[in-house]
Amino acid sequence: MKNMKRREFMTKGTALAVAPVLLNSACSSPSPQQKSDGPYVNFNEKFRWKLATTWPPNFPIIGEGCHMFAQWVHEMSGGRMDITVYGGGELVPALEIFDAVSNGAIELGHGASYYWAGKIPVAQFFATVPFGMNAQQMNAWLLGGGGLPLWQQTYADFNLLPFPGGNTGMQMGGWFNKEINTVADIQGLKMRIPGIGGKVFTQAGGSAVLSAGGEIYTNLERGVIDATEWIGPYHDYIMGFYNVAQYYYYPGWHEPGTALELLANKSKFEALPTDLQAILRTATERLNMWTLSESEVKNSLYAKKLAEEEQVQFKKFPDDVLATFRKHTDEVLSDITQASAWNQKVYDSYQKFQKQMSDYSPFNEKIYHSHFGIYV
Ligand code: CA
């Protein structure tokens, strides 16, 4: 009951000031002289770290999770480690966070690895790949299937240590003002769609446009773009796209389960006392699970709300359109993997794991979902 109350506070974003009072009354802080079982820990030493995100300040779920992460670290460390969270642009521009954590100007960052595609194309594989793995499979690959060591090795040259820091779950295909009945309907269509998906969309005859989150609504309203993808029903509802676009297409073929990242400056992380390193690792795992769970909860509620209250028309992309996207995905991925042996090695690991999952699925979730109509 107590946990539920705290959770309600936290999801409303008002508990950050209140929670320490509740917690301090519930458990005692370690005394300054207390020793751990391991090496001596100086409990008087305080760490004040900064976490800058690529998200707008207080962004629902994803940014909200970072504030909760800071609170968890504060609680677990008995106040020895305090992290101040900054939205994109508050401390450093959103897309300069990679460099700022890398050079140690700030200690932590939160974003998605596909934002660094220009610098490290292979980084995109640690976020999402069109027609690739879903959230559950991404977590399995990263945490147990060899993905995270490859990710950490990829970032080691930049003095960065990455962790899985959440997942949006499967995204939606996007908002369109005209129906997509054949591949010909894609021709010349201007869509805001970033990353590998954007390249695929362009190769399929469309025109991928980049625009910052804050500009998408106006661009769609004024016809500067014909379509846009964003995240899923919850975030898309908040953006109000249902006011300026008629059709909501699925599936999110381009982002089947986008993994987010928590970046730490590697040398600063390694210089921390081992108990604080363990606390940070544990907090990232909690952040990873909380973000995905919260996304699933909110997206399912808001999909219903969009359909029933806003009369949004949900439409599935025709099979031949999806097949065309898939064909071009293979070409775009091949451009990335052929650029270096390391890129090939990372994608081989990804692809091998995806096949392992897909070979296994007929015996469990695939048959379960299709037979009992759980998801379909
Ligand atoms: Ca997206």
Short mmCIF file of C-alpha atoms and ligand atoms in Angstrom, two decimals:
data_model
loop_
_atom_site.label_atom_id
_atom_site.label_comp_id
_atom_site.label_asym_id
_atom_site.label_seq_id
_atom_site.Cartn_x
_atom_site.Cartn_y
_atom_site.Cartn_z
CA MET A 1 0.00 0.00 0.00
CA LYS A 2 2.80 2.34 0.97
CA ASN A 3 4.69 1.48 -2.21
CA MET A 4 1.63 2.12 -4.29
CA LYS A 5 1.21 5.54 -2.79
CA ARG A 6 4.82 6.41 -3.42
CA ARG A 7 4.59 5.17 -6.97
CA GLU A 8 1.54 7.35 -7.60
CA PHE A 9 3.44 10.33 -6.32
CA MET A 10 6.44 9.58 -8.44
CA THR A 11 4.58 9.02 -11.68
CA LYS A 12 2.93 12.37 -11.18
CA GLY A 13 6.39 13.91 -10.80
CA THR A 14 5.61 15.50 -7.48
CA ALA A 15 7.29 13.04 -5.18
CA LEU A 16 10.85 14.09 -5.82
CA ALA A 17 10.74 16.60 -3.00
CA VAL A 18 8.47 14.51 -0.78
CA ALA A 19 9.95 11.03 -1.10
CA PRO A 20 13.15 11.59 0.95
CA VAL A 21 11.04 12.48 3.98
CA LEU A 22 9.02 9.28 3.65
CA LEU A 23 12.12 7.21 3.10
CA ASN A 24 14.16 8.65 5.91
CA SER A 25 11.39 7.77 8.29
CA ALA A 26 11.29 4.22 6.94
CA CYS A 27 14.96 3.27 7.04
CA SER A 28 18.03 4.49 8.82
CA SER A 29 21.02 5.97 6.99
CA PRO A 30 24.42 4.33 7.51
CA SER A 31 26.50 5.97 10.19
CA PRO A 32 29.64 7.77 8.94
CA GLN A 33 31.90 5.28 10.74
CA GLN A 34 30.22 2.16 9.44
CA LYS A 35 32.43 -0.21 7.46
CA SER A 36 31.27 -2.52 4.71
CA ASP A 37 32.36 -6.14 4.49
CA GLY A 38 34.67 -5.22 1.64
CA PRO A 39 37.28 -2.50 1.39
CA TYR A 40 36.89 0.51 3.66
CA VAL A 41 34.19 2.87 2.44
CA ASN A 42 34.40 6.51 3.39
CA PHE A 43 30.77 7.30 4.05
CA ASN A 44 31.60 10.97 4.47
CA GLU A 45 32.66 11.27 0.85
CA LYS A 46 29.86 12.78 -1.23
CA PHE A 47 29.52 12.58 -4.97
CA ARG A 48 27.61 15.22 -6.91
CA TRP A 49 27.05 14.13 -10.48
CA LYS A 50 25.23 15.62 -13.42
CA LEU A 51 22.99 13.68 -15.79
CA ALA A 52 22.03 15.43 -19.02
CA THR A 53 19.34 13.94 -21.24
CA THR A 54 18.56 14.26 -24.92
CA TRP A 55 14.89 14.65 -24.01
CA PRO A 56 12.97 17.87 -23.44
CA PRO A 57 12.88 18.76 -19.72
CA ASN A 58 10.49 16.51 -17.73
CA PHE A 59 9.64 14.50 -20.83
CA PRO A 60 6.94 11.92 -19.95
CA ILE A 61 8.21 8.46 -19.00
CA ILE A 62 11.66 8.73 -20.58
CA GLY A 63 12.75 11.94 -18.88
CA GLU A 64 10.62 11.20 -15.83
CA GLY A 65 12.53 7.93 -15.44
CA CYS A 66 15.83 9.83 -15.22
CA HIS A 67 14.53 11.85 -12.25
CA MET A 68 13.44 8.62 -10.60
CA PHE A 69 16.87 7.11 -11.33
CA ALA A 70 18.50 10.02 -9.49
CA GLN A 71 16.13 9.53 -6.58
CA TRP A 72 16.88 5.78 -6.40
CA VAL A 73 20.63 6.42 -6.37
CA HIS A 74 20.14 8.98 -3.60
CA GLU A 75 18.12 6.48 -1.57
CA MET A 76 20.41 3.50 -2.12
CA SER A 77 23.56 5.45 -1.35
CA GLY A 78 22.13 6.96 1.83
CA GLY A 79 22.60 10.39 0.28
CA ARG A 80 26.28 9.86 -0.61
CA MET A 81 25.56 10.25 -4.29
CA ASP A 82 23.34 12.97 -5.64
CA ILE A 83 22.58 13.30 -9.32
CA THR A 84 21.08 16.43 -10.83
CA VAL A 85 19.09 15.78 -14.00
CA TYR A 86 19.03 18.26 -16.89
CA GLY A 87 16.77 18.17 -19.93
CA GLY A 88 18.20 18.60 -23.43
CA GLY A 89 19.53 22.12 -23.87
CA GLU A 90 19.44 22.99 -20.18
CA LEU A 91 23.11 22.22 -19.64
CA VAL A 92 24.36 21.04 -23.03
CA PRO A 93 22.53 20.81 -26.37
CA ALA A 94 20.63 17.52 -26.61
CA LEU A 95 22.77 16.02 -29.34
CA GLU A 96 26.09 17.00 -27.73
CA ILE A 97 25.58 14.79 -24.72
CA PHE A 98 27.74 12.00 -26.12
CA ASP A 99 30.73 14.37 -26.35
CA ALA A 100 30.02 16.04 -23.01
CA VAL A 101 30.00 12.69 -21.15
CA SER A 102 32.94 11.44 -23.19
CA ASN A 103 35.17 14.40 -22.26
CA GLY A 104 33.99 14.37 -18.63
CA ALA A 105 32.21 17.75 -18.66
CA ILE A 106 29.27 15.80 -17.26
CA GLU A 107 29.31 12.33 -15.74
CA LEU A 108 26.09 10.79 -17.08
CA GLY A 109 23.84 11.09 -20.12
CA HIS A 110 20.56 9.57 -21.24
CA GLY A 111 19.40 9.16 -24.82
CA ALA A 112 19.36 6.56 -27.58
CA SER A 113 22.41 5.23 -29.36
CA TYR A 114 21.00 5.90 -32.84
CA TYR A 115 21.46 9.60 -32.18
CA TRP A 116 25.21 9.02 -32.66
CA ALA A 117 24.81 7.35 -36.07
CA GLY A 118 26.78 10.13 -37.78
CA LYS A 119 29.78 9.47 -35.56
CA ILE A 120 29.40 5.71 -35.01
CA PRO A 121 27.01 4.11 -37.53
CA VAL A 122 27.19 0.74 -35.75
CA ALA A 123 25.78 2.37 -32.57
CA GLN A 124 22.34 2.19 -34.19
CA PHE A 125 22.29 -1.59 -33.73
CA PHE A 126 22.19 -1.07 -29.96
CA ALA A 127 19.02 1.05 -30.23
CA THR A 128 16.83 -0.59 -32.86
CA VAL A 129 16.92 -2.04 -36.35
CA PRO A 130 13.95 -2.05 -38.75
CA PHE A 131 12.33 -5.50 -38.76
CA GLY A 132 14.70 -6.35 -35.90
CA MET A 133 14.15 -7.50 -32.35
CA ASN A 134 11.43 -6.39 -29.95
CA ALA A 135 12.06 -5.00 -26.48
CA GLN A 136 12.17 -8.36 -24.73
CA GLN A 137 14.57 -9.75 -27.31
CA MET A 138 16.75 -6.62 -27.21
CA ASN A 139 17.08 -6.94 -23.44
CA ALA A 140 17.91 -10.64 -23.84
CA TRP A 141 20.55 -9.89 -26.47
CA LEU A 142 22.10 -7.00 -24.55
CA LEU A 143 22.03 -8.52 -21.07
CA GLY A 144 22.56 -12.19 -21.81
CA GLY A 145 23.29 -12.70 -25.48
CA GLY A 146 26.55 -10.82 -25.88
CA GLY A 147 25.18 -7.46 -27.05
CA LEU A 148 26.24 -5.30 -24.10
CA PRO A 149 29.94 -6.31 -24.16
CA LEU A 150 30.02 -5.35 -27.86
CA TRP A 151 28.29 -2.06 -27.07
CA GLN A 152 30.76 -1.34 -24.25
CA GLN A 153 33.69 -2.19 -26.49
CA THR A 154 32.32 0.08 -29.22
CA TYR A 155 32.14 3.03 -26.79
CA ALA A 156 35.38 2.30 -24.88
CA ASP A 157 37.41 4.36 -27.38
CA PHE A 158 35.30 7.35 -26.35
CA ASN A 159 35.87 6.77 -22.61
CA LEU A 160 32.18 5.91 -22.30
CA LEU A 161 30.40 3.08 -20.52
CA PRO A 162 26.89 2.44 -21.89
CA PHE A 163 24.03 0.64 -20.11
CA PRO A 164 20.56 -0.30 -21.38
CA GLY A 165 18.51 2.56 -19.92
CA GLY A 166 14.93 1.76 -20.90
CA ASN A 167 12.92 0.76 -23.91
CA THR A 168 9.95 2.40 -25.59
CA GLY A 169 8.44 -0.95 -26.58
CA MET A 170 7.21 -1.36 -30.13
CA GLN A 171 6.56 2.02 -31.72
CA MET A 172 3.76 2.92 -34.12
CA GLY A 173 4.22 3.30 -37.89
CA GLY A 174 3.18 6.94 -37.83
CA TRP A 175 0.57 9.52 -38.74
CA PHE A 176 -0.49 10.04 -42.35
CA ASN A 177 -2.89 12.37 -44.08
CA LYS A 178 -3.53 10.01 -46.93
CA GLU A 179 -4.09 6.30 -47.11
CA ILE A 180 -1.20 4.04 -48.03
CA ASN A 181 -2.69 1.34 -50.24
CA THR A 182 0.26 0.51 -52.49
CA VAL A 183 3.98 1.23 -52.74
CA ALA A 184 3.09 3.97 -55.25
CA ASP A 185 1.47 5.93 -52.41
CA ILE A 186 4.89 6.28 -50.80
CA GLN A 187 6.36 8.04 -53.84
CA GLY A 188 7.31 11.62 -53.03
CA LEU A 189 5.73 11.46 -49.60
CA LYS A 190 7.54 13.67 -47.11
CA MET A 191 7.75 11.97 -43.75
CA ARG A 192 9.57 12.87 -40.57
CA ILE A 193 11.35 9.59 -39.88
CA PRO A 194 14.93 9.47 -38.59
CA GLY A 195 17.70 6.87 -38.64
CA ILE A 196 17.87 3.65 -40.65
CA GLY A 197 14.07 3.78 -41.08
CA GLY A 198 14.42 7.17 -42.76
CA LYS A 199 17.02 5.87 -45.20
CA VAL A 200 14.77 2.91 -46.00
CA PHE A 201 11.78 5.19 -46.51
CA THR A 202 13.78 7.33 -48.95
CA GLN A 203 14.99 4.28 -50.88
CA ALA A 204 11.38 3.14 -51.14
CA GLY A 205 10.60 6.39 -53.00
CA GLY A 206 9.59 8.64 -50.12
CA SER A 207 11.48 11.57 -48.72
CA ALA A 208 12.68 11.32 -45.12
CA VAL A 209 12.73 14.67 -43.36
CA LEU A 210 14.42 15.44 -40.07
CA SER A 211 12.73 17.78 -37.68
CA ALA A 212 13.09 18.35 -33.98
CA GLY A 213 10.25 17.16 -31.77
CA GLY A 214 8.90 20.65 -31.17
CA GLU A 215 8.47 21.40 -34.89
CA ILE A 216 6.67 18.26 -36.00
CA TYR A 217 3.11 19.29 -35.17
CA THR A 218 3.32 22.63 -37.01
CA ASN A 219 5.08 21.06 -39.99
CA LEU A 220 2.35 18.45 -40.28
CA GLU A 221 -0.40 21.01 -39.83
CA ARG A 222 1.04 23.31 -42.53
CA GLY A 223 1.76 20.50 -44.97
CA VAL A 224 5.55 20.94 -44.79
CA ILE A 225 5.52 17.20 -44.14
CA ASP A 226 2.82 14.67 -45.15
CA ALA A 227 3.46 12.19 -42.38
CA THR A 228 5.41 11.65 -39.20
CA GLU A 229 6.36 8.96 -36.80
CA TRP A 230 7.13 9.79 -33.18
CA ILE A 231 6.97 7.11 -30.49
CA GLY A 232 3.76 5.32 -29.51
CA PRO A 233 0.14 6.13 -28.60
CA TYR A 234 0.94 7.82 -25.26
CA HIS A 235 3.61 10.25 -26.46
CA ASP A 236 1.83 10.76 -29.78
CA TYR A 237 -1.37 11.64 -27.93
CA ILE A 238 0.47 14.23 -25.85
CA MET A 239 1.86 15.73 -29.07
CA GLY A 240 -1.71 16.08 -30.36
CA PHE A 241 -1.01 14.56 -33.79
CA TYR A 242 -4.58 13.26 -33.97
CA ASN A 243 -5.67 16.88 -34.52
CA VAL A 244 -3.65 17.22 -37.74
CA ALA A 245 -3.49 13.72 -39.23
CA GLN A 246 -6.26 11.29 -40.04
CA TYR A 247 -4.64 7.87 -40.15
CA TYR A 248 -2.49 6.14 -37.58
CA TYR A 249 -0.49 3.36 -39.23
CA TYR A 250 1.02 0.23 -37.73
CA PRO A 251 3.23 -1.67 -37.18
CA GLY A 252 6.28 0.40 -36.26
CA TRP A 253 8.42 -1.64 -38.63
CA HIS A 254 11.26 0.86 -38.29
CA GLU A 255 11.44 0.76 -34.46
CA PRO A 256 10.21 -2.60 -33.16
CA GLY A 257 11.58 -2.03 -29.65
CA THR A 258 13.90 0.91 -29.22
CA ALA A 259 16.47 0.49 -26.46
CA LEU A 260 17.50 3.68 -24.69
CA GLU A 261 20.92 4.22 -23.21
CA LEU A 262 22.40 5.51 -20.02
CA LEU A 263 25.94 6.72 -20.63
CA ALA A 264 28.59 7.06 -17.94
CA ASN A 265 32.00 8.63 -18.25
CA LYS A 266 34.08 5.44 -18.02
CA SER A 267 37.05 6.71 -16.02
CA LYS A 268 34.85 8.60 -13.56
CA PHE A 269 32.63 5.53 -13.12
CA GLU A 270 35.62 3.27 -12.52
CA ALA A 271 37.05 5.72 -9.98
CA LEU A 272 33.90 5.46 -7.83
CA PRO A 273 33.86 3.25 -4.70
CA THR A 274 32.70 -0.21 -5.75
CA ASP A 275 29.47 0.01 -3.76
CA LEU A 276 28.44 3.17 -5.65
CA GLN A 277 29.30 1.47 -8.95
CA ALA A 278 27.00 -1.38 -7.91
CA ILE A 279 24.29 1.11 -6.94
CA LEU A 280 24.49 2.82 -10.33
CA ARG A 281 24.36 -0.51 -12.15
CA THR A 282 21.34 -1.58 -10.10
CA ALA A 283 19.58 1.73 -10.67
CA THR A 284 20.09 1.46 -14.45
CA GLU A 285 18.55 -2.02 -14.39
CA ARG A 286 15.56 -0.65 -12.51
CA LEU A 287 15.32 2.28 -14.94
CA ASN A 288 15.47 -0.14 -17.86
CA MET A 289 12.56 -2.20 -16.58
CA TRP A 290 10.49 0.71 -15.26
CA THR A 291 10.63 2.59 -18.55
CA LEU A 292 9.50 -0.38 -20.62
CA SER A 293 6.77 -1.32 -18.18
CA GLU A 294 5.44 2.21 -17.95
CA SER A 295 5.49 2.52 -21.76
CA GLU A 296 3.44 -0.66 -22.13
CA VAL A 297 0.92 0.53 -19.56
CA LYS A 298 0.47 3.99 -21.02
CA ASN A 299 0.57 3.00 -24.71
CA SER A 300 -2.17 0.41 -24.31
CA LEU A 301 -4.39 2.89 -22.45
CA TYR A 302 -3.82 5.70 -24.91
CA ALA A 303 -4.30 3.58 -28.03
CA LYS A 304 -7.83 2.92 -26.75
CA LYS A 305 -8.31 6.58 -25.93
CA LEU A 306 -7.22 7.65 -29.44
CA ALA A 307 -9.55 5.16 -31.08
CA GLU A 308 -12.60 5.69 -28.86
CA GLU A 309 -12.42 9.33 -27.84
CA GLU A 310 -10.66 10.90 -30.82
CA GLN A 311 -12.00 8.54 -33.51
CA VAL A 312 -8.51 8.00 -34.92
CA GLN A 313 -8.42 5.42 -37.73
CA PHE A 314 -5.83 2.74 -37.03
CA LYS A 315 -4.58 1.18 -40.27
CA LYS A 316 -2.13 -1.58 -41.03
CA PHE A 317 0.48 -1.00 -43.73
CA PRO A 318 -0.29 -3.27 -46.70
CA ASP A 319 1.89 -6.39 -46.88
CA ASP A 320 3.59 -5.36 -50.12
CA VAL A 321 4.54 -1.99 -48.63
CA LEU A 322 6.07 -3.75 -45.62
CA ALA A 323 7.86 -6.18 -47.96
CA THR A 324 9.31 -3.20 -49.88
CA PHE A 325 10.51 -1.58 -46.67
CA ARG A 326 12.08 -4.88 -45.65
CA LYS A 327 13.94 -5.29 -48.93
CA HIS A 328 15.41 -1.79 -48.66
CA THR A 329 16.28 -2.39 -44.99
CA ASP A 330 18.59 -5.21 -46.06
CA GLU A 331 20.34 -2.83 -48.48
CA VAL A 332 20.79 -0.06 -45.90
CA LEU A 333 22.07 -2.52 -43.28
CA SER A 334 24.48 -3.97 -45.78
CA ASP A 335 25.95 -0.48 -46.41
CA ILE A 336 26.63 -0.18 -42.68
CA THR A 337 28.07 -3.65 -42.17
CA GLN A 338 30.34 -3.46 -45.21
CA ALA A 339 31.95 -0.27 -43.91
CA SER A 340 34.05 -2.08 -41.27
CA ALA A 341 34.82 -5.51 -39.83
CA TRP A 342 33.61 -4.31 -36.41
CA ASN A 343 30.25 -3.22 -37.80
CA GLN A 344 29.93 -6.66 -39.40
CA LYS A 345 30.86 -8.38 -36.13
CA VAL A 346 28.21 -6.44 -34.17
CA TYR A 347 25.50 -7.09 -36.73
CA ASP A 348 26.46 -10.78 -36.99
CA SER A 349 25.88 -11.05 -33.24
CA TYR A 350 22.55 -9.18 -33.53
CA GLN A 351 21.36 -11.23 -36.47
CA LYS A 352 22.43 -14.56 -34.99
CA PHE A 353 20.55 -13.76 -31.79
CA GLN A 354 17.45 -12.64 -33.69
CA LYS A 355 17.49 -15.96 -35.56
CA GLN A 356 17.91 -17.86 -32.28
CA MET A 357 14.80 -16.07 -30.93
CA SER A 358 12.85 -16.55 -34.11
CA ASP A 359 13.69 -20.29 -34.29
CA TYR A 360 12.44 -20.65 -30.72
CA SER A 361 9.26 -18.57 -31.07
CA PRO A 362 7.04 -21.18 -32.84
CA PHE A 363 7.16 -23.23 -29.63
CA ASN A 364 6.20 -20.46 -27.28
CA GLU A 365 4.99 -16.90 -27.81
CA LYS A 366 4.31 -17.01 -31.54
CA ILE A 367 1.90 -19.92 -31.26
CA TYR A 368 0.48 -18.58 -28.02
CA HIS A 369 -0.33 -15.16 -29.50
CA SER A 370 -1.69 -16.43 -32.78
CA HIS A 371 -3.67 -19.33 -31.33
CA PHE A 372 -5.22 -17.57 -28.38
CA GLY A 373 -5.38 -14.09 -29.89
CA ILE A 374 -3.51 -12.55 -27.00
CA TYR A 375 -1.99 -9.80 -29.09
CA VAL A 376 -3.51 -10.27 -32.52
CA CA B 1 10.33 6.92 -33.31
#
